[in-house]
PDB file of C-alpha atoms in Angstrom:
ATOM      1  CA  MET L   6     166.488-271.252  -3.043  1.00 58.00           C
ATOM      2  CA  ASP L   7     168.157-268.556  -0.957  1.00 78.00           C
ATOM      3  CA  ASN L   8     165.740-266.801   1.422  1.00 84.00           C
ATOM      4  CA  TRP L   9     166.756-263.341   0.251  1.00 85.00           C
ATOM      5  CA  LEU L  10     166.380-264.278  -3.402  1.00 88.00           C
ATOM      6  CA  PHE L  11     162.970-265.856  -2.767  1.00 89.00           C
ATOM      7  CA  SER L  12     161.814-262.745  -0.905  1.00 90.00           C
ATOM      8  CA  LEU L  13     163.050-260.396  -3.636  1.00 91.00           C
ATOM      9  CA  ILE L  14     161.270-262.435  -6.330  1.00 92.00           C
ATOM     10  CA  LEU L  15     158.074-262.428  -4.270  1.00 93.00           C
ATOM     11  CA  ILE L  16     158.337-258.656  -3.740  1.00 93.00           C
ATOM     12  CA  ALA L  17     158.877-258.089  -7.473  1.00 95.00           C
ATOM     13  CA  CYS L  18     155.872-260.273  -8.319  1.00 95.00           C
ATOM     14  CA  SER L  19     153.716-258.420  -5.783  1.00 94.00           C
ATOM     15  CA  ILE L  20     154.681-255.036  -7.230  1.00 95.00           C
ATOM     16  CA  THR L  21     153.935-256.331 -10.736  1.00 95.00           C
ATOM     17  CA  ALA L  22     150.533-257.630  -9.628  1.00 95.00           C
ATOM     18  CA  GLY L  23     149.800-254.274  -8.007  1.00 94.00           C
ATOM     19  CA  MET L  24     150.666-252.410 -11.194  1.00 95.00           C
ATOM     20  CA  VAL L  25     148.404-254.746 -13.190  1.00 96.00           C
ATOM     21  CA  LEU L  26     145.538-253.998 -10.795  1.00 94.00           C
ATOM     22  CA  TYR L  27     146.326-250.297 -11.109  1.00 93.00           C
ATOM     23  CA  LEU L  28     146.143-250.455 -14.912  1.00 93.00           C
ATOM     24  CA  ILE L  29     142.855-252.355 -14.725  1.00 91.00           C
ATOM     25  CA  ALA L  30     141.416-249.734 -12.356  1.00 89.00           C
ATOM     26  CA  ILE L  31     142.523-246.861 -14.603  1.00 86.00           C
ATOM     27  CA  PHE L  32     141.089-248.626 -17.660  1.00 84.00           C
ATOM     28  CA  ALA L  33     137.783-249.090 -15.819  1.00 82.00           C
ATOM     29  CA  LEU L  34     137.715-245.402 -14.845  1.00 78.00           C
ATOM     30  CA  LYS L  35     138.356-244.352 -18.429  1.00 75.00           C
ATOM     31  CA  ARG L  36     135.813-246.843 -19.739  1.00 72.00           C
ATOM     32  CA  TRP L  37     132.978-245.997 -17.365  1.00 68.00           C
ATOM     33  CA  ARG L  38     133.795-242.453 -16.302  1.00 59.00           C
ATOM     34  CA  ARG L  39     130.430-241.022 -17.355  1.00 55.00           C
ATOM     35  CA  LEU L  40     128.155-241.804 -14.440  1.00 51.00           C
ATOM     36  CA  PRO L  41     124.418-240.963 -14.862  1.00 49.00           C
ATOM     37  CA  VAL L  42     124.078-239.893 -11.220  1.00 45.00           C
ATOM     38  CA  PHE L  43     126.479-237.013 -11.940  1.00 47.00           C
ATOM     39  CA  GLY L  44     124.562-235.851 -14.967  1.00 47.00           C
ATOM     40  CA  GLY L  45     127.109-237.107 -17.484  1.00 48.00           C
ATOM     41  CA  ILE L  46     130.100-235.239 -16.021  1.00 51.00           C
ATOM     42  CA  GLU L  47     133.330-237.026 -16.894  1.00 53.00           C
ATOM     43  CA  ILE L  48     135.551-238.192 -14.047  1.00 59.00           C
ATOM     44  CA  GLU L  49     139.131-237.833 -15.290  1.00 63.00           C
ATOM     45  CA  ALA L  50     141.249-240.864 -14.411  1.00 69.00           C
ATOM     46  CA  LYS L  51     144.284-238.614 -13.977  1.00 75.00           C
ATOM     47  CA  TRP L  52     142.786-237.290 -10.734  1.00 79.00           C
ATOM     48  CA  LEU L  53     143.231-240.711  -9.094  1.00 84.00           C
ATOM     49  CA  LYS L  54     146.304-242.049 -10.904  1.00 87.00           C
ATOM     50  CA  GLY L  55     148.882-240.981  -8.327  1.00 89.00           C
ATOM     51  CA  PRO L  56     147.392-242.546  -5.190  1.00 92.00           C
ATOM     52  CA  LEU L  57     146.191-245.684  -6.984  1.00 92.00           C
ATOM     53  CA  ARG L  58     149.625-246.242  -8.521  1.00 92.00           C
ATOM     54  CA  LEU L  59     151.050-246.385  -5.009  1.00 93.00           C
ATOM     55  CA  LEU L  60     148.139-248.018  -3.176  1.00 94.00           C
ATOM     56  CA  PHE L  61     147.680-251.182  -5.262  1.00 95.00           C
ATOM     57  CA  PRO L  62     151.327-252.363  -5.102  1.00 95.00           C
ATOM     58  CA  VAL L  63     151.410-251.618  -1.363  1.00 95.00           C
ATOM     59  CA  ILE L  64     148.255-253.693  -0.775  1.00 94.00           C
ATOM     60  CA  CYS L  65     149.720-256.574  -2.786  1.00 94.00           C
ATOM     61  CA  LEU L  66     152.971-256.383  -0.826  1.00 94.00           C
ATOM     62  CA  ILE L  67     151.130-256.363   2.520  1.00 93.00           C
ATOM     63  CA  SER L  68     149.148-259.436   1.450  1.00 92.00           C
ATOM     64  CA  THR L  69     152.392-261.372   0.836  1.00 91.00           C
ATOM     65  CA  LEU L  70     154.220-260.411   4.047  1.00 90.00           C
ATOM     66  CA  VAL L  71     153.539-263.775   5.690  1.00 89.00           C
ATOM     67  CA  PHE L  72     155.375-265.557   2.876  1.00 90.00           C
ATOM     68  CA  LEU L  73     158.584-263.513   3.027  1.00 89.00           C
ATOM     69  CA  ARG L  74     161.745-265.180   4.297  1.00 87.00           C
ATOM     70  CA  LEU L  75     163.576-262.219   5.727  1.00 88.00           C
ATOM     71  CA  PRO L  76     165.567-261.844   8.963  1.00 89.00           C
ATOM     72  CA  ASP L  77     163.504-260.536  11.839  1.00 89.00           C
ATOM     73  CA  ARG L  78     165.056-257.068  11.792  1.00 90.00           C
ATOM     74  CA  ALA L  79     164.668-256.673   8.018  1.00 90.00           C
ATOM     75  CA  TYR L  80     161.117-258.030   8.179  1.00 91.00           C
ATOM     76  CA  ASP L  81     160.119-255.538  10.888  1.00 91.00           C
ATOM     77  CA  VAL L  82     161.601-252.581   8.994  1.00 92.00           C
ATOM     78  CA  PHE L  83     159.974-253.637   5.717  1.00 93.00           C
ATOM     79  CA  THR L  84     156.608-254.208   7.380  1.00 93.00           C
ATOM     80  CA  HIS L  85     156.720-250.824   9.097  1.00 93.00           C
ATOM     81  CA  ALA L  86     157.634-249.093   5.837  1.00 94.00           C
ATOM     82  CA  LEU L  87     154.708-250.760   4.059  1.00 94.00           C
ATOM     83  CA  HIS L  88     152.284-249.682   6.766  1.00 93.00           C
ATOM     84  CA  LEU L  89     153.501-246.085   6.458  1.00 93.00           C
ATOM     85  CA  LEU L  90     153.129-246.233   2.680  1.00 94.00           C
ATOM     86  CA  PHE L  91     149.617-247.611   3.077  1.00 95.00           C
ATOM     87  CA  ILE L  92     148.627-244.724   5.346  1.00 93.00           C
ATOM     88  CA  ILE L  93     150.134-242.218   2.899  1.00 94.00           C
ATOM     89  CA  SER L  94     148.574-243.728  -0.222  1.00 94.00           C
ATOM     90  CA  PHE L  95     145.141-244.276   1.339  1.00 94.00           C
ATOM     91  CA  SER L  96     145.045-240.746   2.769  1.00 94.00           C
ATOM     92  CA  TRP L  97     146.201-239.376  -0.581  1.00 93.00           C
ATOM     93  CA  LEU L  98     143.374-241.265  -2.291  1.00 93.00           C
ATOM     94  CA  ILE L  99     140.796-239.857   0.137  1.00 92.00           C
ATOM     95  CA  VAL L 100     142.060-236.313  -0.483  1.00 92.00           C
ATOM     96  CA  ARG L 101     141.863-236.839  -4.244  1.00 90.00           C
ATOM     97  CA  ILE L 102     138.337-238.247  -3.956  1.00 88.00           C
ATOM     98  CA  ILE L 103     137.334-235.129  -2.026  1.00 87.00           C
ATOM     99  CA  HIS L 104     138.898-233.054  -4.808  1.00 85.00           C
ATOM    100  CA  VAL L 105     137.010-235.053  -7.443  1.00 82.00           C
ATOM    101  CA  ALA L 106     133.720-234.564  -5.601  1.00 81.00           C
ATOM    102  CA  ARG L 107     134.395-230.828  -5.406  1.00 81.00           C
ATOM    103  CA  ASN L 108     135.119-230.594  -9.137  1.00 78.00           C
ATOM    104  CA  ILE L 109     132.022-232.597 -10.032  1.00 75.00           C
ATOM    105  CA  ILE L 110     129.737-230.311  -8.034  1.00 75.00           C
ATOM    106  CA  LEU L 111     131.386-227.010  -9.010  1.00 74.00           C
ATOM    107  CA  SER L 112     131.420-227.901 -12.710  1.00 72.00           C
ATOM    108  CA  ARG L 113     127.632-227.529 -12.665  1.00 72.00           C
ATOM    109  CA  TYR L 114     127.852-223.847 -11.805  1.00 70.00           C
ATOM    110  CA  ASP L 115     129.282-220.896 -13.722  1.00 68.00           C
ATOM    111  CA  ILE L 116     130.414-217.907 -11.660  1.00 67.00           C
ATOM    112  CA  ASN L 117     131.154-215.888 -14.785  1.00 68.00           C
ATOM    113  CA  ILE L 118     127.511-215.269 -15.606  1.00 69.00           C
ATOM    114  CA  LYS L 119     125.807-212.025 -14.607  1.00 71.00           C
ATOM    115  CA  ASP L 120     123.436-213.562 -12.052  1.00 68.00           C
ATOM    116  CA  ASN L 121     125.996-215.688 -10.197  1.00 68.00           C
ATOM    117  CA  LEU L 122     124.840-215.330  -6.596  1.00 72.00           C
ATOM    118  CA  GLN L 123     123.740-218.943  -6.284  1.00 71.00           C
ATOM    119  CA  ALA L 124     126.890-220.222  -7.981  1.00 72.00           C
ATOM    120  CA  ARG L 125     129.100-218.193  -5.649  1.00 75.00           C
ATOM    121  CA  ARG L 126     127.266-219.528  -2.607  1.00 76.00           C
ATOM    122  CA  ILE L 127     127.777-223.076  -3.813  1.00 75.00           C
ATOM    123  CA  TYR L 128     131.461-222.393  -4.508  1.00 78.00           C
ATOM    124  CA  THR L 129     131.959-221.017  -0.990  1.00 78.00           C
ATOM    125  CA  GLN L 130     130.148-223.870   0.742  1.00 77.00           C
ATOM    126  CA  ILE L 131     131.865-226.632  -1.195  1.00 79.00           C
ATOM    127  CA  ARG L 132     135.358-225.127  -0.891  1.00 82.00           C
ATOM    128  CA  VAL L 133     134.968-224.667   2.874  1.00 80.00           C
ATOM    129  CA  ALA L 134     133.820-228.278   3.231  1.00 81.00           C
ATOM    130  CA  GLU L 135     136.690-229.502   1.034  1.00 84.00           C
ATOM    131  CA  ARG L 136     139.342-227.690   3.067  1.00 84.00           C
ATOM    132  CA  ILE L 137     137.977-228.891   6.392  1.00 82.00           C
ATOM    133  CA  LEU L 138     137.839-232.500   5.213  1.00 85.00           C
ATOM    134  CA  THR L 139     141.294-232.337   3.625  1.00 88.00           C
ATOM    135  CA  ILE L 140     142.902-230.895   6.757  1.00 85.00           C
ATOM    136  CA  GLY L 141     141.180-233.557   8.836  1.00 85.00           C
ATOM    137  CA  VAL L 142     142.438-236.387   6.622  1.00 88.00           C
ATOM    138  CA  ILE L 143     146.017-235.046   6.699  1.00 88.00           C
ATOM    139  CA  LEU L 144     146.027-234.605  10.477  1.00 86.00           C
ATOM    140  CA  PHE L 145     144.714-238.100  11.082  1.00 86.00           C
ATOM    141  CA  ALA L 146     147.199-239.582   8.595  1.00 89.00           C
ATOM    142  CA  VAL L 147     150.127-237.873  10.329  1.00 89.00           C
ATOM    143  CA  SER L 148     148.760-239.006  13.698  1.00 87.00           C
ATOM    144  CA  PHE L 149     148.580-242.659  12.633  1.00 87.00           C
ATOM    145  CA  MET L 150     152.088-242.469  11.180  1.00 89.00           C
ATOM    146  CA  LEU L 151     153.502-241.006  14.387  1.00 87.00           C
ATOM    147  CA  MET L 152     151.722-243.615  16.507  1.00 86.00           C
ATOM    148  CA  SER L 153     153.508-246.365  14.573  1.00 86.00           C
ATOM    149  CA  PHE L 154     156.808-245.192  16.118  1.00 87.00           C
ATOM    150  CA  PRO L 155     157.051-246.209  19.809  1.00 83.00           C
ATOM    151  CA  LYS L 156     159.235-243.222  20.751  1.00 82.00           C
ATOM    152  CA  VAL L 157     156.792-240.629  19.377  1.00 80.00           C
ATOM    153  CA  ARG L 158     153.554-242.560  19.843  1.00 77.00           C
ATOM    154  CA  GLN L 159     152.318-240.143  22.500  1.00 81.00           C
ATOM    155  CA  MET L 160     152.892-237.258  20.109  1.00 79.00           C
ATOM    156  CA  GLY L 161     150.672-238.980  17.563  1.00 74.00           C
ATOM    157  CA  VAL L 162     147.956-239.517  20.168  1.00 75.00           C
ATOM    158  CA  SER L 163     148.172-235.850  21.177  1.00 76.00           C
ATOM    159  CA  LEU L 164     147.972-234.738  17.545  1.00 73.00           C
ATOM    160  CA  MET L 165     144.920-236.902  16.961  1.00 73.00           C
ATOM    161  CA  ALA L 166     143.264-235.481  20.069  1.00 72.00           C
ATOM    162  CA  SER L 167     144.095-231.969  18.885  1.00 69.00           C
ATOM    163  CA  ALA L 168     142.704-232.796  15.444  1.00 66.00           C
ATOM    164  CA  GLY L 169     139.481-233.933  17.099  1.00 67.00           C
ATOM    165  CA  ILE L 170     139.211-230.695  19.070  1.00 65.00           C
ATOM    166  CA  ILE L 171     139.968-228.614  15.975  1.00 63.00           C
ATOM    167  CA  GLY L 172     137.378-230.614  14.072  1.00 63.00           C
ATOM    168  CA  ILE L 173     134.744-229.840  16.701  1.00 63.00           C
ATOM    169  CA  ILE L 174     135.614-226.127  16.599  1.00 60.00           C
ATOM    170  CA  LEU L 175     135.523-226.034  12.799  1.00 59.00           C
ATOM    171  CA  GLY L 176     132.311-228.015  12.865  1.00 59.00           C
ATOM    172  CA  PHE L 177     130.636-225.407  15.045  1.00 59.00           C
ATOM    173  CA  ALA L 178     132.129-222.585  12.956  1.00 55.00           C
ATOM    174  CA  ALA L 179     130.843-224.100   9.712  1.00 54.00           C
ATOM    175  CA  GLN L 180     127.790-225.791  11.182  1.00 56.00           C
ATOM    176  CA  LYS L 181     125.313-224.341   8.710  1.00 54.00           C
ATOM    177  CA  THR L 182     127.483-224.976   5.662  1.00 53.00           C
ATOM    178  CA  LEU L 183     128.339-228.559   6.556  1.00 54.00           C
ATOM    179  CA  GLY L 184     124.844-229.218   7.863  1.00 55.00           C
ATOM    180  CA  ASN L 185     123.284-228.109   4.604  1.00 53.00           C
ATOM    181  CA  LEU L 186     125.823-230.118   2.608  1.00 54.00           C
ATOM    182  CA  ILE L 187     125.294-233.330   4.600  1.00 53.00           C
ATOM    183  CA  ALA L 188     121.541-232.876   4.599  1.00 50.00           C
ATOM    184  CA  GLY L 189     121.580-232.388   0.847  1.00 48.00           C
ATOM    185  CA  ILE L 190     123.619-235.552   0.325  1.00 48.00           C
ATOM    186  CA  GLN L 191     121.353-237.571   2.619  1.00 47.00           C
ATOM    187  CA  ILE L 192     118.268-236.343   0.813  1.00 47.00           C
ATOM    188  CA  ALA L 193     119.873-237.097  -2.542  1.00 45.00           C
ATOM    189  CA  ILE L 194     120.512-240.675  -1.454  1.00 44.00           C
ATOM    190  CA  SER L 195     117.033-241.307  -0.070  1.00 46.00           C
ATOM    191  CA  VAL L 196     114.899-239.105  -2.290  1.00 43.00           C
ATOM    192  CA  SER L 197     112.669-240.597  -4.921  1.00 40.00           C
ATOM    193  CA  TYR L 198     113.376-239.644  -8.505  1.00 41.00           C
ATOM    194  CA  THR L 199     109.813-238.288  -8.677  1.00 43.00           C
ATOM    195  CA  HIS L 200     111.048-235.240  -6.755  1.00 45.00           C
ATOM    196  CA  LEU L 201     113.333-234.201  -9.582  1.00 44.00           C
ATOM    197  CA  ARG L 202     112.271-231.325 -11.757  1.00 49.00           C
ATOM    198  CA  ALA L 203     112.262-231.589 -15.521  1.00 48.00           C
ATOM    199  CA  HIS L 204     115.768-232.072 -16.952  1.00 47.00           C
ATOM    200  CA  GLU L 205     117.202-232.054 -13.404  1.00 47.00           C
ATOM    201  CA  THR L 206     119.740-234.613 -12.149  1.00 47.00           C
ATOM    202  CA  VAL L 207     120.180-235.846  -8.579  1.00 45.00           C
ATOM    203  CA  LEU L 208     123.229-233.582  -8.289  1.00 47.00           C
ATOM    204  CA  ASP L 209     121.128-230.587  -9.344  1.00 50.00           C
ATOM    205  CA  LEU L 210     118.615-231.477  -6.640  1.00 46.00           C
ATOM    206  CA  VAL L 211     121.334-231.651  -3.968  1.00 47.00           C
ATOM    207  CA  CYS L 212     122.704-228.252  -4.916  1.00 49.00           C
ATOM    208  CA  ARG L 213     119.204-226.743  -5.133  1.00 49.00           C
ATOM    209  CA  LEU L 214     118.431-228.008  -1.632  1.00 46.00           C
ATOM    210  CA  LEU L 215     121.645-226.474  -0.313  1.00 45.00           C
ATOM    211  CA  LEU L 216     120.351-223.068  -1.352  1.00 46.00           C
ATOM    212  CA  GLU L 217     116.936-223.432   0.210  1.00 49.00           C
TER     213      GLU L 217
END
């Protein structure tokens, strides 16, 4: 069989396998989207569809690279393109997961009620944390992509260093907010369920601790 034809068939099969894995993952999310730890809040599969639709085929393609029979130049270009797509899709997934976590927490609080001081504080803290994390993910993704190009590798290194400095500055600026958030999550993971109040979920406990 011709090397190009074999490689094209293998690529098509890898993309198909990736789409099958994507459909299985979406089915699982729709089937088990009500997680008790989140107090029964539904996690909409649509929030993760985009990145997963790209990520699974890319992973399958990367796993079959060693079997491709392409010329060296074509192989190098294809491999580089896949690595860039992996960085994009994985970073996109992380950003969407951050968005999902934000929605899950904020859905527990209503800022339209009369006594909404606590809800507004939670909204502010979570949105600040979300933006900082999202900017960090994007900067690191762009840095890794730039470092994959020899001619602009130094620019990627500089951007990553700058992202680290900006992260430190933002960390100091939002030290209390992020500190309370991280502390709340750590306590939620390690706390015994005996610490929960009546009709209170672990998520409620985390948010209550953030306000204390």
